[in-house]
Short mmCIF file of C-alpha atoms in Angstrom, two decimals:
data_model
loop_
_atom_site.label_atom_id
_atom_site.label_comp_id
_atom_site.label_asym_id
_atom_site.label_seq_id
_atom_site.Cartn_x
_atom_site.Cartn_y
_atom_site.Cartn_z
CA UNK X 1351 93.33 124.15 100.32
CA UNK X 1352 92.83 120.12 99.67
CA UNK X 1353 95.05 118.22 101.76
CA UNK X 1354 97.71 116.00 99.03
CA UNK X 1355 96.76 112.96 100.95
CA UNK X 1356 92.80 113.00 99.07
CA UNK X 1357 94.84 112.25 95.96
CA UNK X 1358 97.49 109.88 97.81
CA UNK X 1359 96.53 106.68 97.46
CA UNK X 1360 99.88 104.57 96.49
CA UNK X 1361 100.68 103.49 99.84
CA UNK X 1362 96.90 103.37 101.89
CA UNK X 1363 96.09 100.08 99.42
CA UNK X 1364 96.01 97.28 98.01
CA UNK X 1365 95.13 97.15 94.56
CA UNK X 1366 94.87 94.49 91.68
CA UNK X 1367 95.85 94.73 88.17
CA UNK X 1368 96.37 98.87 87.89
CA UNK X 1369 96.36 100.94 84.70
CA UNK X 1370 99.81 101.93 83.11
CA UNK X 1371 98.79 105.72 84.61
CA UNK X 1372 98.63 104.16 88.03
CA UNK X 1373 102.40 102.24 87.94
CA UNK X 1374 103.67 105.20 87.31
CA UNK X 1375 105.28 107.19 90.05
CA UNK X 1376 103.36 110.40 91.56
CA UNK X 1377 104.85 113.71 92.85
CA UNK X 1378 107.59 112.50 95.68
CA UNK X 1379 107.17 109.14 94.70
CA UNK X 1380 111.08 107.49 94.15
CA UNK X 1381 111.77 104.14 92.11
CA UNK X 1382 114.66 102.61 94.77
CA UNK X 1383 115.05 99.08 93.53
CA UNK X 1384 113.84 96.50 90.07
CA UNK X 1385 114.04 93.28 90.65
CA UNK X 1386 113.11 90.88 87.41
CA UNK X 1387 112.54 87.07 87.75
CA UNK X 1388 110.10 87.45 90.99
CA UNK X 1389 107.26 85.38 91.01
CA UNK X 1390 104.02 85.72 92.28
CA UNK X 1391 104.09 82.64 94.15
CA UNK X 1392 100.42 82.49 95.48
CA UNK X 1393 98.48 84.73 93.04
CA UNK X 1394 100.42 83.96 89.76
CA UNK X 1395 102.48 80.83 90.63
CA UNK X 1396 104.57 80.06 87.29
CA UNK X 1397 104.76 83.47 85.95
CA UNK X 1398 107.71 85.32 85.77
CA UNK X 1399 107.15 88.86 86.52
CA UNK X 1400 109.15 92.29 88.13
CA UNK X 1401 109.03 93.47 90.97
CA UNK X 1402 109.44 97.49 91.71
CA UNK X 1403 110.35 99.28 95.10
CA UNK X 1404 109.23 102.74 95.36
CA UNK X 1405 109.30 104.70 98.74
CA UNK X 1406 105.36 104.05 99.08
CA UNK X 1407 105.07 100.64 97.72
CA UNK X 1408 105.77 97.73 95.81
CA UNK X 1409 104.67 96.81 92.64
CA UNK X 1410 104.40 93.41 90.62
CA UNK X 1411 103.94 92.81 87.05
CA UNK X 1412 103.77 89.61 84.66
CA UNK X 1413 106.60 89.92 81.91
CA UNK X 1414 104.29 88.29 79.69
CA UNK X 1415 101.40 90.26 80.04
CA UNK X 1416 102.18 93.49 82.43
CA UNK X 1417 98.63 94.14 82.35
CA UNK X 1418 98.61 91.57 85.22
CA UNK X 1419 99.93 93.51 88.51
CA UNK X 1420 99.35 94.47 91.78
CA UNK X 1421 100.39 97.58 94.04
CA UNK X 1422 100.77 96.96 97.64
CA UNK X 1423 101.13 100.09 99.94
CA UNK X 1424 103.42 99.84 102.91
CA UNK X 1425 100.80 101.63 104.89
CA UNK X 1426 99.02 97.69 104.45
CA UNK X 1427 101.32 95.97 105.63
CA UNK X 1428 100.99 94.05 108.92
CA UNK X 1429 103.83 91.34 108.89
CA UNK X 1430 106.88 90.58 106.71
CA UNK X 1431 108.36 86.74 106.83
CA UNK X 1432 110.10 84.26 104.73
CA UNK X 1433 109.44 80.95 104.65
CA UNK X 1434 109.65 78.15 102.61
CA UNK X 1435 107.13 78.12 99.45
CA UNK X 1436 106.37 75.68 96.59
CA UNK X 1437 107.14 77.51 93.46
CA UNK X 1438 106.18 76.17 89.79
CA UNK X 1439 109.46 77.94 88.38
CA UNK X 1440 111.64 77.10 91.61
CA UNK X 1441 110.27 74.30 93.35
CA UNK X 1442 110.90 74.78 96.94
CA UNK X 1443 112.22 77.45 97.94
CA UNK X 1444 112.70 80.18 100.43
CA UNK X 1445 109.80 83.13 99.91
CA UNK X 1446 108.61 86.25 100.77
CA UNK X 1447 105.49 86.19 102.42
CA UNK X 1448 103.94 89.44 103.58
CA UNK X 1449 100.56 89.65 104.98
CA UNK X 1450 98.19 93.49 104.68
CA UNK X 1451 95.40 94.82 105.08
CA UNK X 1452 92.86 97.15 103.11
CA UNK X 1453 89.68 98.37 103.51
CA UNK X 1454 88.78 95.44 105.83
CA UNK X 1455 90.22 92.84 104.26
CA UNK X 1456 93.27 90.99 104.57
CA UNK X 1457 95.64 89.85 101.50
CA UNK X 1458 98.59 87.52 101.58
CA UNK X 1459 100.85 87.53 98.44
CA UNK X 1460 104.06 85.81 98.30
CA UNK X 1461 106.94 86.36 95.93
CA UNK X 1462 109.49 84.20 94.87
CA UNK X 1463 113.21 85.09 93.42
CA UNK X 1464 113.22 82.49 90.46
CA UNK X 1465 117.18 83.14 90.07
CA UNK X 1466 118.96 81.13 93.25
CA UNK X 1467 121.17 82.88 95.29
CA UNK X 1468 120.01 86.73 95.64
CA UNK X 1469 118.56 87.71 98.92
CA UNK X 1470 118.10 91.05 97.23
CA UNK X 1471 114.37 90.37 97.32
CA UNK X 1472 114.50 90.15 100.99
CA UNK X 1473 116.84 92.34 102.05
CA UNK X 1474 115.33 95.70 99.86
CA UNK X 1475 111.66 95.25 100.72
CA UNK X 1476 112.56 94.70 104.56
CA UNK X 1477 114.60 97.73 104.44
CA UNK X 1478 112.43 99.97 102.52
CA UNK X 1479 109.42 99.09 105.12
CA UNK X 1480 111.38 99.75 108.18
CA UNK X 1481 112.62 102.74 106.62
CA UNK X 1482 108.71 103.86 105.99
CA UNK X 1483 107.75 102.77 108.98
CA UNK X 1484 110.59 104.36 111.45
CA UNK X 1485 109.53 107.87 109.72
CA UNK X 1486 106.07 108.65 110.05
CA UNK X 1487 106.87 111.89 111.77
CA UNK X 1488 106.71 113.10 108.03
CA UNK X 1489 103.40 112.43 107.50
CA UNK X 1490 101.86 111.47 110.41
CA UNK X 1491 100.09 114.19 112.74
CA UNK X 1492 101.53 113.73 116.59
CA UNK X 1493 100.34 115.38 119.73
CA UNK X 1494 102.45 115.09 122.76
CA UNK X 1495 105.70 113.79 120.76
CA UNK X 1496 109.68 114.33 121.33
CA UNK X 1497 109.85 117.53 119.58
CA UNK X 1498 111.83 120.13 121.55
CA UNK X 1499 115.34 120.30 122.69
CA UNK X 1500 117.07 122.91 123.99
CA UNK X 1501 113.95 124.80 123.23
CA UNK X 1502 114.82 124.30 119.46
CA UNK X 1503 113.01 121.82 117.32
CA UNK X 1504 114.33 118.97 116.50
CA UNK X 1505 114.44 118.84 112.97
CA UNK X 1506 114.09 115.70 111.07
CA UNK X 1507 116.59 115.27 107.77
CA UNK X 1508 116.15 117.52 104.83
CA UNK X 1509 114.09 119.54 106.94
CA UNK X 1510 114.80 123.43 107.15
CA UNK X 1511 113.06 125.88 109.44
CA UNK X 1512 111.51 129.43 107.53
CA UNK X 1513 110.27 131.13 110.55
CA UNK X 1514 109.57 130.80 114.09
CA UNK X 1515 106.73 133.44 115.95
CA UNK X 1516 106.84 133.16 119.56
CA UNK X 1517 104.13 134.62 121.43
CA UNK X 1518 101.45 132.46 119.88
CA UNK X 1519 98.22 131.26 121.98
CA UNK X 1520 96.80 127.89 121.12
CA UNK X 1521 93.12 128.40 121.94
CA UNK X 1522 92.29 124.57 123.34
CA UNK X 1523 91.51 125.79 126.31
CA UNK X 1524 89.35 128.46 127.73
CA UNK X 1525 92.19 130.68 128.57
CA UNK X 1526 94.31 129.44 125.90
CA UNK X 1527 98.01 128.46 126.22
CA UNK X 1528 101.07 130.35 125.32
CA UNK X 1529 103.65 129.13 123.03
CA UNK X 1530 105.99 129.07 119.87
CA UNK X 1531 105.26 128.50 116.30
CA UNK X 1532 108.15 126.80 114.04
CA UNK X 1533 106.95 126.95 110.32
CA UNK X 1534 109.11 124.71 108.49
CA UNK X 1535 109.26 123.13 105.04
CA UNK X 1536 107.70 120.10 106.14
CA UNK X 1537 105.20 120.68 108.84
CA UNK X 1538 103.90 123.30 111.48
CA UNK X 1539 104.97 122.66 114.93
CA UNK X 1540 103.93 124.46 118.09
CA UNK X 1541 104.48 123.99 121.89
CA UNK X 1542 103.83 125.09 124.59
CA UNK X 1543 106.66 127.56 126.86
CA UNK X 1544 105.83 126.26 130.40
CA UNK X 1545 105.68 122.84 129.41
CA UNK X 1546 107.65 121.91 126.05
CA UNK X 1547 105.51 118.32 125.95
CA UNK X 1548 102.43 120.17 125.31
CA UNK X 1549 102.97 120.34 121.74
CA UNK X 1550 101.40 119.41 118.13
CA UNK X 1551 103.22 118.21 114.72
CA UNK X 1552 101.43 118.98 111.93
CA UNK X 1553 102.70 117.98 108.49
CA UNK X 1554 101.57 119.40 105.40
CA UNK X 1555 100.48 116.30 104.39
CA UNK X 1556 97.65 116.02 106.77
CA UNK X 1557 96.33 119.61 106.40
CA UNK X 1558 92.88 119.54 105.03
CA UNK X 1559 92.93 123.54 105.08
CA UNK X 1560 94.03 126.50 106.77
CA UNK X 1561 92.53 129.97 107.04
CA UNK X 1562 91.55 133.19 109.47
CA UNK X 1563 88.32 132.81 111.69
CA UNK X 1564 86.92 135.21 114.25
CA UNK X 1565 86.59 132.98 117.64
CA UNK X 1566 85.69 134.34 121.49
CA UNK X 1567 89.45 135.46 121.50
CA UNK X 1568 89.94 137.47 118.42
CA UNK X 1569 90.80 136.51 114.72
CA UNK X 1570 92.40 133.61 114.75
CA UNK X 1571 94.29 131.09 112.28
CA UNK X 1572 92.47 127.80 111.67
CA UNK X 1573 94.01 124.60 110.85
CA UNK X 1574 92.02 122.03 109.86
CA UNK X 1575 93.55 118.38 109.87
CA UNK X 1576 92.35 115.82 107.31
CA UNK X 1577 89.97 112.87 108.41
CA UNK X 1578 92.71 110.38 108.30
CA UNK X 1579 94.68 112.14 111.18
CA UNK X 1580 91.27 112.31 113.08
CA UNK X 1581 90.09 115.40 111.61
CA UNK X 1582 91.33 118.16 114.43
CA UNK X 1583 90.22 121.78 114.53
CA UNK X 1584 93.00 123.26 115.94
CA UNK X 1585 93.37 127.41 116.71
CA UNK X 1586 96.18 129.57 117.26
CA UNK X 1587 96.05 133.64 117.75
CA UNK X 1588 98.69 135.39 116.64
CA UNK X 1589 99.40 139.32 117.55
CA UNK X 1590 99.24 141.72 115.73
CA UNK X 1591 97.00 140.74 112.49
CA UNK X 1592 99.45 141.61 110.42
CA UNK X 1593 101.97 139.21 111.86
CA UNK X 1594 98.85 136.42 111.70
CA UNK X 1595 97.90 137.29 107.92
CA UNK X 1596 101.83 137.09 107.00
CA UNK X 1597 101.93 133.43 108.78
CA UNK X 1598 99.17 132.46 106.73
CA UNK X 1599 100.77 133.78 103.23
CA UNK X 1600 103.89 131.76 104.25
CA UNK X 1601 102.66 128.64 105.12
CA UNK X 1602 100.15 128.62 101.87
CA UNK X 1603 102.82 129.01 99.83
CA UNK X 1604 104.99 126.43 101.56
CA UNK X 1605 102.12 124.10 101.53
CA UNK X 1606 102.01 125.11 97.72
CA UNK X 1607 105.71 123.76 96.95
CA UNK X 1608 105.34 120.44 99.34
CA UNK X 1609 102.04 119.69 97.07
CA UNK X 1610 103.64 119.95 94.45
CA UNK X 1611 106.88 117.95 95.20
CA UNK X 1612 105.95 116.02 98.51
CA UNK X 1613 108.70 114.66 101.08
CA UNK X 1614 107.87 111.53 102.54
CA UNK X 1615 110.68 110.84 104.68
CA UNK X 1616 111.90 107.74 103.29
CA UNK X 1617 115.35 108.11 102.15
CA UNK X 1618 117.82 106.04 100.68
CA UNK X 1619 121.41 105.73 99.41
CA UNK X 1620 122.36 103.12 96.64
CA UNK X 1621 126.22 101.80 96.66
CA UNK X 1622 126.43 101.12 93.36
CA UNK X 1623 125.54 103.76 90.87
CA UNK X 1624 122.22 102.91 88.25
CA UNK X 1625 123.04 102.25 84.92
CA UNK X 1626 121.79 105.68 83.25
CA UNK X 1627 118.71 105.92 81.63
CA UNK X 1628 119.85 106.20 78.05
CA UNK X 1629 121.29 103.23 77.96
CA UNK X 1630 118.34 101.05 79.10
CA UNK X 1631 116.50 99.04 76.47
CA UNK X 1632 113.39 99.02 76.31
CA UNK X 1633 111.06 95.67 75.36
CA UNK X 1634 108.54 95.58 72.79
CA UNK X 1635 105.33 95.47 74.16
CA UNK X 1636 102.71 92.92 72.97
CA UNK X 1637 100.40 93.87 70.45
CA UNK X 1638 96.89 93.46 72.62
CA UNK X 1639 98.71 95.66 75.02
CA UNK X 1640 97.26 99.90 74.61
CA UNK X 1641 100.18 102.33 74.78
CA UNK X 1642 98.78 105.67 76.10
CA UNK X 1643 101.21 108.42 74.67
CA UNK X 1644 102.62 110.69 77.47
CA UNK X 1645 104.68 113.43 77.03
CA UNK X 1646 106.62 113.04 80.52
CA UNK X 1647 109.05 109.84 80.90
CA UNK X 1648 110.97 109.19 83.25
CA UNK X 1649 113.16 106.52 84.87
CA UNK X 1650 110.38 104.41 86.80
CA UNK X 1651 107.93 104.60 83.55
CA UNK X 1652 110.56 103.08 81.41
CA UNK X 1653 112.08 100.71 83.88
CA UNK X 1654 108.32 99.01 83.53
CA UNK X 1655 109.52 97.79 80.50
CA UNK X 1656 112.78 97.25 80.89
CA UNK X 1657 115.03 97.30 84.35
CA UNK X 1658 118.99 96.19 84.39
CA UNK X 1659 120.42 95.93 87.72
CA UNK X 1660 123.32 93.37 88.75
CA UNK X 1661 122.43 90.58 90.99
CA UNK X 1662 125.82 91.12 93.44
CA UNK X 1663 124.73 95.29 93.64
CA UNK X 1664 123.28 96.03 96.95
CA UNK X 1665 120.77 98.56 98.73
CA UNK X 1666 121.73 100.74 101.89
CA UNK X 1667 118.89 102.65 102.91
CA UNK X 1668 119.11 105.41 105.65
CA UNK X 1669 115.91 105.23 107.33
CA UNK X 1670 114.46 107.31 110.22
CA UNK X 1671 113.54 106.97 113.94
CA UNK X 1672 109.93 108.59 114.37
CA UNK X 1673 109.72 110.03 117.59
CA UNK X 1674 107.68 108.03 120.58
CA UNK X 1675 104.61 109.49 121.90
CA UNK X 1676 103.90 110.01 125.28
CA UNK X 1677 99.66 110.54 124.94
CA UNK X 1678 97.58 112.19 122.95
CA UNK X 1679 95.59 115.07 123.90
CA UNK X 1680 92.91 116.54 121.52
CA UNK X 1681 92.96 120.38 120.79
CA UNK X 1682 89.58 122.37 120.06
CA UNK X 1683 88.77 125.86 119.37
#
């Protein structure tokens, strides 16, 4: 089992001038907002370009030549301002200016809305980062979080549980602790019965893999967390074998259908329907520009080349409050 977040890259960087393939929105990846006439005030000042607002990240591209982009993850991000800005197109004028991070180095970029009077540049890509940032529970591993009430989990939204096993040891410590399992479309969650705090959060998202090994206690199911989470080894025996081998089925085939379709947590709710798809037109590419033929299209691919949205509609996004942590304790086998 390979963990979906070795293939995730969309909103861990920052990357420059992307291939068509790579605008294009992966499994659980959502298009949310196109905004044309934004400039890249500081990397591209006097182009006009688009600007795209996916649930992972935002995307720029020149109108004139789209092979001139960038993607910027949310994960990146560090700050999110406006200020004022010297634009070629605007002159000065109030900006977006948001500062990231990647692989050690930081990037500024600021973007410009050429048209006066829309804070719709503003107001969707503060929105959609507080939304991804108040919902990490969805793809963040958490030890020692807010997960129990009422001895029920707490489920986050669009969330259902398939099974809960009680009776299940986690073996972190030499005599191991006693507990209940929740199995849910999501994540795996267990905790602890004498003390409810004692718990882990594991989404899908961060499991690297997951399998039956023999340990000092008996056969046992493995789960082992990807590097990004901090690369845990974390055990849990489960009585009889039959019951453990069934928990494994079920959660590799739940893990099979998040892969394939992953939930990310960042939700939204537009207040003004988009104009349907059929009814978009779509520009003619220049002629230096390579077209690679795919089979699949769908409503982010073609808004790259063409993306109708009134100035006056606006963006309500439901976001979500990731749980505090109290500490973070590390489990072993």
């Amino acid at each position: 089992m390979a963990s979906v977040l070795d293939a995730l890259w969309e909103d861990r960087d920052v990357r420059f001038d992307i291939t068509a393939q790579q605008m294009k929105t992966r499994p659980g990846e959502v298009l949310i907002d196109c905004l044309d006439n934004i400039e890249d005030t500081k990397g591209n000042n006097g182009d006009r370009g688009r600007l795209l607002v996916t649930n992972l990240r935002i995307i720029w591209h020149s109108i004139a030549l789209p092979r001139v982009n960038l993607s910027v993850g949310y994960n990146t991000i560090i700050n999110i301002t406006t200020r004022a800005a010297n634009s070629k197109l605007r002159g000065q004028t109030e900006a977006l200016y948001i500062l990231t991070k990647s692989n050690n180095t930081r990037f500024e970029f600021i973007f410009t809305n050429v048209v006066p009077g829309s804070p719709r540049l503003f107001t969707s890509v503060i929105a959609v980062h507080r939304a991804y940032e108040t919902s990490k529970m969805y793809r963040d591993l958490k030890l020692r979080a807010a997960l129990i009430q009422n001895k029920q989990l707490r489920l986050l939204p669009r969330e259902q549980v398939y099974d809960k096993i009680n009776g299940v040891w986690n073996l972190s410590s030499d005599q191991g602790n006693l507990g209940t399992f929740f199995i849910t479309n999501v994540r795996i969650v267990w905790h602890a019965n004498m003390n409810e705090s004692f718990n882990v959060s594991i989404p899908y998202l961060q499991i690297w893999s997951i399998r039956i090994r023999d340990s000092k206690f008996g056969l046992a199911l493995v789960i082992e967390s990807s590097r990004q989470s901090g690369g845990y080894v974390l055990g849990f025996k489960i009585d009889p074998v039959d019951k453990l081998q069934d928990a494994l089925k079920e959660i590799n085939s739940l893990h099979k259908v998040y892969s394939a379709n992953p939930i990310f947590g960042v939700d939204y709710e537009m207040e003004e329907k988009p104009q349907p798809l059929e009814e978009l037109t779509v520009e003619q590419l220049p002629d230096d520009v390579e077209i690679e033929p795919d089979e699949q299209t769908d409503a982010f691919t073609v808004s790259v080349s063409a993306c109708h949205h009134d100035s006056s509609g606006s963006l309500r996004l439901i976001y979500f409050q990731s749980l505090r942590i109290a500490a973070i304790v590390a489990f072993q086998v």
